[in-house]
Structure formats: structure tokens, C-alpha cells
GROMACS .gro file of C-alpha atoms in nm:
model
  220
    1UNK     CA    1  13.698  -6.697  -1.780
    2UNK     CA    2  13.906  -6.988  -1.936
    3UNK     CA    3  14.078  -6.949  -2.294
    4UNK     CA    4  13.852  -7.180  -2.455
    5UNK     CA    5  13.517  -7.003  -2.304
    6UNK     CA    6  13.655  -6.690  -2.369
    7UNK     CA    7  13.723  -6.783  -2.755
    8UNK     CA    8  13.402  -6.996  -2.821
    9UNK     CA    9  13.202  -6.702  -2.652
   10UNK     CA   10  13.327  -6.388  -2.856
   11UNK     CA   11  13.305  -6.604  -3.181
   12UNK     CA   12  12.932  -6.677  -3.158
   13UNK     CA   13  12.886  -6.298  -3.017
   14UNK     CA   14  13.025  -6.180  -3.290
   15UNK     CA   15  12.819  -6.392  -3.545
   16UNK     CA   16  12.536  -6.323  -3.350
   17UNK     CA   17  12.560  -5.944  -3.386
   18UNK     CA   18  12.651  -5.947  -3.752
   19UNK     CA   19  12.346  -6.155  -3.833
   20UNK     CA   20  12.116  -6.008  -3.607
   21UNK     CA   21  12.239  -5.620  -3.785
   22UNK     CA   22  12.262  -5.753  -4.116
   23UNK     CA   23  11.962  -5.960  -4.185
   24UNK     CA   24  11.710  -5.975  -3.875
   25UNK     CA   25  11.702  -5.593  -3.806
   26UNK     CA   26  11.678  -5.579  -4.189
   27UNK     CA   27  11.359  -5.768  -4.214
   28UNK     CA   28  11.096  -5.512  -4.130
   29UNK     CA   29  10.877  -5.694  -3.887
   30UNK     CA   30  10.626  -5.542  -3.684
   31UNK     CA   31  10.687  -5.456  -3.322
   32UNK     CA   32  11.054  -5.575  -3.237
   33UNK     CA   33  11.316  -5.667  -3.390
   34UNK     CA   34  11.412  -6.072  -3.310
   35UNK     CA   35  11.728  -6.042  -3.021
   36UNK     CA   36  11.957  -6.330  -3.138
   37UNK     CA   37  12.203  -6.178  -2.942
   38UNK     CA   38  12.015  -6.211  -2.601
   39UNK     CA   39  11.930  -6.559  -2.741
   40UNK     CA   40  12.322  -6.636  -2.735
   41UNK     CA   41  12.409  -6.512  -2.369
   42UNK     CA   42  12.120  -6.724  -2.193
   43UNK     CA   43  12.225  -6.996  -2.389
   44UNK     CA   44  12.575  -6.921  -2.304
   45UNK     CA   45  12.465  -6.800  -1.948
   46UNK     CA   46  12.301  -7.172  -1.853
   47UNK     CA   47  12.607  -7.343  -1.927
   48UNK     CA   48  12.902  -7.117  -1.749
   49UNK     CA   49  12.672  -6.971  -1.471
   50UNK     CA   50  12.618  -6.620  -1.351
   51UNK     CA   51  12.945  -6.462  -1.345
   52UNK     CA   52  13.019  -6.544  -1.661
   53UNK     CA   53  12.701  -6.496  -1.798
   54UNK     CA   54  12.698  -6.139  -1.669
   55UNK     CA   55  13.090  -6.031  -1.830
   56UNK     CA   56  12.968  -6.251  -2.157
   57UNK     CA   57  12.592  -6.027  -2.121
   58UNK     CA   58  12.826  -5.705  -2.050
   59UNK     CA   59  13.063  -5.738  -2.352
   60UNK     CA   60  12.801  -5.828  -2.598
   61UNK     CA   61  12.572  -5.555  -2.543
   62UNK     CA   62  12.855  -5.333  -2.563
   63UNK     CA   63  12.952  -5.388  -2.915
   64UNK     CA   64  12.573  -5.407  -2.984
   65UNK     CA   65  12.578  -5.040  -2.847
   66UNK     CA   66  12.893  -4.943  -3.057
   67UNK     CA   67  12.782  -5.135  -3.370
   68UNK     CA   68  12.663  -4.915  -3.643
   69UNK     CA   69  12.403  -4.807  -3.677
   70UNK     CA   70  12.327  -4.803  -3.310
   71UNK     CA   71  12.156  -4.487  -3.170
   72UNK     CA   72  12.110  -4.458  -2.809
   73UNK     CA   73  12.370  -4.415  -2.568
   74UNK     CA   74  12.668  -4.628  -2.520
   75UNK     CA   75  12.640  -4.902  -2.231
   76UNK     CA   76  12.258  -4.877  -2.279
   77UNK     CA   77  12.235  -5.213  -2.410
   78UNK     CA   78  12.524  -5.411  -2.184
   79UNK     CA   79  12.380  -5.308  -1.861
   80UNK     CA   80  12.067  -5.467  -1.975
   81UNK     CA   81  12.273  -5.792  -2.085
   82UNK     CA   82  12.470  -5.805  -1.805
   83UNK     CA   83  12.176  -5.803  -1.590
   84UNK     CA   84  12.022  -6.081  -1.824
   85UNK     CA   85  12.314  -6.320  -1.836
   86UNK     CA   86  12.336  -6.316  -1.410
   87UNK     CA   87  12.009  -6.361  -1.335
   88UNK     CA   88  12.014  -6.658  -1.659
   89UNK     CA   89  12.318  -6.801  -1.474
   90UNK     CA   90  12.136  -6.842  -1.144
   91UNK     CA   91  11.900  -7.048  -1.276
   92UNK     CA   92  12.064  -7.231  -1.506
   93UNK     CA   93  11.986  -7.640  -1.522
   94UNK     CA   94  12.153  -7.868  -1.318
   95UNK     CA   95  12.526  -7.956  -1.512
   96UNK     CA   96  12.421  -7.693  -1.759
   97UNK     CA   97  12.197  -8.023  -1.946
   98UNK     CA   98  11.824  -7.932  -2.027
   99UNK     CA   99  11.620  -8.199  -1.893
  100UNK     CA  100  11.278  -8.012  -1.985
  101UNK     CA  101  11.118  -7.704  -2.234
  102UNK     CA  102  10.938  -7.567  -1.977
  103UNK     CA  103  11.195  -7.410  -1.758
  104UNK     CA  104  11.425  -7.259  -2.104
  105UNK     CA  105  11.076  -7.119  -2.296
  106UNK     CA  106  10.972  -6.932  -1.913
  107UNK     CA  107  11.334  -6.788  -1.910
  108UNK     CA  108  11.350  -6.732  -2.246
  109UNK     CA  109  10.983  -6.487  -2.283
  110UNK     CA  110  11.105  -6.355  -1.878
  111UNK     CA  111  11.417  -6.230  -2.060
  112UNK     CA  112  11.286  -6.064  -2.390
  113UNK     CA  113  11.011  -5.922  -2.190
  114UNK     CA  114  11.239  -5.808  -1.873
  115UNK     CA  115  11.520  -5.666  -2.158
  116UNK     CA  116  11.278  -5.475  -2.345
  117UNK     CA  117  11.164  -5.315  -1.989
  118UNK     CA  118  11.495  -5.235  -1.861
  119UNK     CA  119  11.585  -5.097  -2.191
  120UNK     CA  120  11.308  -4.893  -2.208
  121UNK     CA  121  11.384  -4.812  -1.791
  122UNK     CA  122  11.729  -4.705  -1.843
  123UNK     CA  123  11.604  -4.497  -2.206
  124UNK     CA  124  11.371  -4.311  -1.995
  125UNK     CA  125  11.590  -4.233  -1.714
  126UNK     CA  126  11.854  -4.046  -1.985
  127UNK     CA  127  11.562  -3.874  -2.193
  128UNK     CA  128  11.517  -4.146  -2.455
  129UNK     CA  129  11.112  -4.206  -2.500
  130UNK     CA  130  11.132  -4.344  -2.838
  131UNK     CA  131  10.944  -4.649  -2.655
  132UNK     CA  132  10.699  -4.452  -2.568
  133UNK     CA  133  10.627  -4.332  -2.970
  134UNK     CA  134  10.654  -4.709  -3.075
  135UNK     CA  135  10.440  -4.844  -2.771
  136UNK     CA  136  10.548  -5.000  -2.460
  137UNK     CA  137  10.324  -5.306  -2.476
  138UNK     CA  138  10.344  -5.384  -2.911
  139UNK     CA  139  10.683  -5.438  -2.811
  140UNK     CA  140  10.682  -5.623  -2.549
  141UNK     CA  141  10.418  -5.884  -2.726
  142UNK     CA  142  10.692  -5.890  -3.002
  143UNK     CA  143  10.989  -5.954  -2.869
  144UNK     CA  144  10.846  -6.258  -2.697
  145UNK     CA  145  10.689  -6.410  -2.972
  146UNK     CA  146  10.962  -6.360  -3.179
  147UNK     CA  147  11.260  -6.470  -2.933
  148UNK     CA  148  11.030  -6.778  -2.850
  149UNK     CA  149  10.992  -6.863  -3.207
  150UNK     CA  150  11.381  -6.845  -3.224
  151UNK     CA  151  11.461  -6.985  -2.891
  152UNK     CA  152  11.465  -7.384  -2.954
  153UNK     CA  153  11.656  -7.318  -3.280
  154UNK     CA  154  11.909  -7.130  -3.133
  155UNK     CA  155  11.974  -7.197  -2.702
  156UNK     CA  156  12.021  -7.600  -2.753
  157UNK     CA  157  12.321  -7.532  -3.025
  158UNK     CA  158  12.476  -7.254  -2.815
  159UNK     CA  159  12.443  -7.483  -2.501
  160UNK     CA  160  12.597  -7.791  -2.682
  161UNK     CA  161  12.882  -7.573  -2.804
  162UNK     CA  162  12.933  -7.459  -2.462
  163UNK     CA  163  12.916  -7.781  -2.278
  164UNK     CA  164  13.241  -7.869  -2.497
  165UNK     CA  165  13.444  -7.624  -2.434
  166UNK     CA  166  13.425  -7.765  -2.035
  167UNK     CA  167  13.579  -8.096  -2.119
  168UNK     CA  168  13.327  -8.331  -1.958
  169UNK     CA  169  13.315  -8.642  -2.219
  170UNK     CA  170  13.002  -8.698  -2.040
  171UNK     CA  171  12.850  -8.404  -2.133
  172UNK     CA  172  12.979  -8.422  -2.492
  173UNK     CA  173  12.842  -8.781  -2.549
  174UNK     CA  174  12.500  -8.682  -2.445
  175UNK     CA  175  12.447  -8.335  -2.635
  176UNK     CA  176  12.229  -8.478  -2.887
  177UNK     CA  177  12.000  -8.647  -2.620
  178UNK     CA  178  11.944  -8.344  -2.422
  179UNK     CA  179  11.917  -8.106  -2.737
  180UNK     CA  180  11.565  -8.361  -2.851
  181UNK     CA  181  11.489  -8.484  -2.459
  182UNK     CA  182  11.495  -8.063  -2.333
  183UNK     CA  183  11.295  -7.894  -2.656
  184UNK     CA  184  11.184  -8.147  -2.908
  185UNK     CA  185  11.052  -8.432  -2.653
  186UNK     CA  186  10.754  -8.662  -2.769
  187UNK     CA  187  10.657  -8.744  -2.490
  188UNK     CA  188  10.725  -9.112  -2.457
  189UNK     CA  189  10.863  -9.119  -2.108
  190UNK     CA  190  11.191  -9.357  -2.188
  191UNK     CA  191  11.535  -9.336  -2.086
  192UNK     CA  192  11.864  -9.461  -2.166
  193UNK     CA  193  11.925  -9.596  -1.813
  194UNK     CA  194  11.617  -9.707  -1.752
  195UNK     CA  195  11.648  -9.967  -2.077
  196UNK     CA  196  12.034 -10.021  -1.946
  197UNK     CA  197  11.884 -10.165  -1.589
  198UNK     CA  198  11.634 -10.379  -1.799
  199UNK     CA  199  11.880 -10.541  -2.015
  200UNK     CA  200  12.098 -10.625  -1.700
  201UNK     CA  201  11.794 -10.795  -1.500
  202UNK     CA  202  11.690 -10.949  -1.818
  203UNK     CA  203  12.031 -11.116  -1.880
  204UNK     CA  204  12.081 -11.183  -1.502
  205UNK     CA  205  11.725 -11.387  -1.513
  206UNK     CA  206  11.881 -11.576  -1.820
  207UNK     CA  207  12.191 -11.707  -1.692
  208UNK     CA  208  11.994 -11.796  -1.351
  209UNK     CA  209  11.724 -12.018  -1.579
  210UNK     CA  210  11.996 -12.156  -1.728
  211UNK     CA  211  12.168 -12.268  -1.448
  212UNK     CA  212  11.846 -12.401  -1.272
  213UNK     CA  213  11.811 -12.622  -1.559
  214UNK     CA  214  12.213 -12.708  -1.585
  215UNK     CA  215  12.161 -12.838  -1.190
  216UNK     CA  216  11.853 -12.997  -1.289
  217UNK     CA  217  11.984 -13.236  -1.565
  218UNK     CA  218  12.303 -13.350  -1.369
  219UNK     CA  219  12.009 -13.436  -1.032
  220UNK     CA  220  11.858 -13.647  -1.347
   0.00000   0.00000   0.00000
């Protein structure tokens, strides 16, 4: 990966982990605990695609397996991320801009539910059934609720963050429109180039009446 991907990822990997350790993990819910950290490589993931969303999905769920007070085996967790961040990166939206909620919230309860399996997969296959104490399906209800309720607070920044550290001004100019057109639409079916084209055949009708009636008075 480039410098600047390289940098911008490990910084909000890093925050992620700390905050997810210190505070959600700390909270005592029911079920799950949120994953703000899987939250960060899909956002990360749609933006730089599958390869890098499965060394970005590798790294971080290595230091979440090395992070104290981890307690399953190491590489448990970054297989599970690196599978998350490629298969994220495949289906990524088109220039890495959300253009709907519909495809992000599907990817976003696939993952939690599809991490929490292969977690539980891999845990099973080297003698780990602590899943099977807590119950399979509790957390699997959990971790989607709860990474769905965090999902449209969390992928749109990460993705806007990302899309600047590829250099495309167009991207950059329209973060803010994709963050409230992709998960915070109402609805109303307008567009910025759709009003552009108006305002050009409006103005183009203008200066054609006005000439009509220019060519009129000089007939007079």
C-alpha cells in the first residue's frame, strides 16, 4: 500500500482498538461486545479494495489478538479480518462513493454475523467452545444490532478519510454529499446535476426569447 494509506490506516486502527478495549468492551452489554474495529476495515476495505482490505483486516486483528487482555490464541482474530476486509473489498461501491444505505447496512450485519461465525469456526477447530457457554445465536443477534447501530456513525467518516488520502479532488469535494445521499437520505430524489442541466436549458431558453424579440423589434 501507498505511504499515505498505510499512515491514515494504522492511525484509525489504532484508535479504533484503544476505544473499542477501553470503553466499548467496558460497557457490559448483553450478548456482544460492539466491533468498532471491524467497523473500521469495511469502511477502510470499500475505499482501497480487496487487497488492501485483507493486509489492513490482517494487521488489525492481529494487534486485537495481542492487545491485553486478549485470551484466545494469537491470529484468531486477523484471519477472521482478513477474510472480512477481501470479501468487503470485492464489493465495494463504484469509486469507493456510497450512492445508497442499502448495500453498506447488508454488508455491514453479513460481516458481524459472518465474523462472529468464523470466530467461533476457527475457536472450535483449536478447542475453544467458550461460544458455545455464551450461546451461538445471543451473539450473533448482538453483534448485528449493535454494529448496525454503530455502522452509519462510523463507515461514512472512515470512507471520507479514505477517499482523501487517494488524491481525487473530485472525490474530496463531494464527501459531504455522499456521507447524507448514502446513509442519511430523505428521500427527495434530487441531484446536483440534474439542477446543473436545468439551469443551463433555462438560461439557453432566455437568451433565445430574447433574441426572438431583439429580431422582432428591428422587422418593426
Amino acid at each position: 500500500m501507498r505511504f499515505n494509506r498505510t499512515l491514515l490506516s494504522t492511525a484509525l486502527v489504532v484508535i479504533a482498538l484503544v476505544v473499542q478495549v477501553s470503553v466499548l468492551a467496558r460497557l457490559q452489554l448483553p450478548g456482544a461486545v460492539p466491533d468498532l474495529l471491524l467497523l473500521v476495515v469495511l469502511g477502510l476495505a470499500f475505499v482501497y479494495g480487496h487487497v488492501a482490505g485483507a493486509l489492513i483486516g490482517f494487521g488489525a486483528g492481529l494487534l486485537a489478538d495481542l492487545a491485553p487482555p486478549a485470551d484466545h490464541a494469537a491470529g484468531r482474530y486477523a484471519l477472521v479480518l482478513c477474510v472480512i476486509g477481501y470479501v468487503a473489498g470485492l464489493v465495494r461501491p463504484e469509486n469507493g462513493r456510497l450512492k445508497s444505505a442499502f448495500v453498506p447496512m447488508v454488508a455491514v450485519v453479513a460481516a458481524a454475523i459472518g465474523s462472529t461465525l468464523l470466530y467461533a469456526l476457527v475457536g472450535a477447530l483449536v478447542g475453544d467452545t467458550a461460544a458455545r457457554h455464551v450461546g451461538l445465536g445471543s451473539l450473533l443477534f448482538t453483534a448485528a444490532v449493535y454494529d448496525l447501530l454503530l455502522a452509519p456513525f462510523i463507515v461514512p467518516l472512515i470512507m471520507a478519510l479514505a477517499r482523501r488520502t487517494e488524491n481525487d479532488p473530485l472525490s474530496e469535494s463531494s464527501s459531504g454529499g455522499d456521507l447524507a445521499a448514502g446513509w442519511l437520505s430523505s428521500g427527495t430524489g434530487l441531484s446536483v446535476g440534474g439542477q446543473r442541466g436545468g439551469l443551463r436549458v433555462k438560461a439557453a431558453r432566455n437568451r433565445a426569447a430574447r433574441a426572438g424579440r431583439i429580431k422582432g423589434v428591428k422587422r418593426l
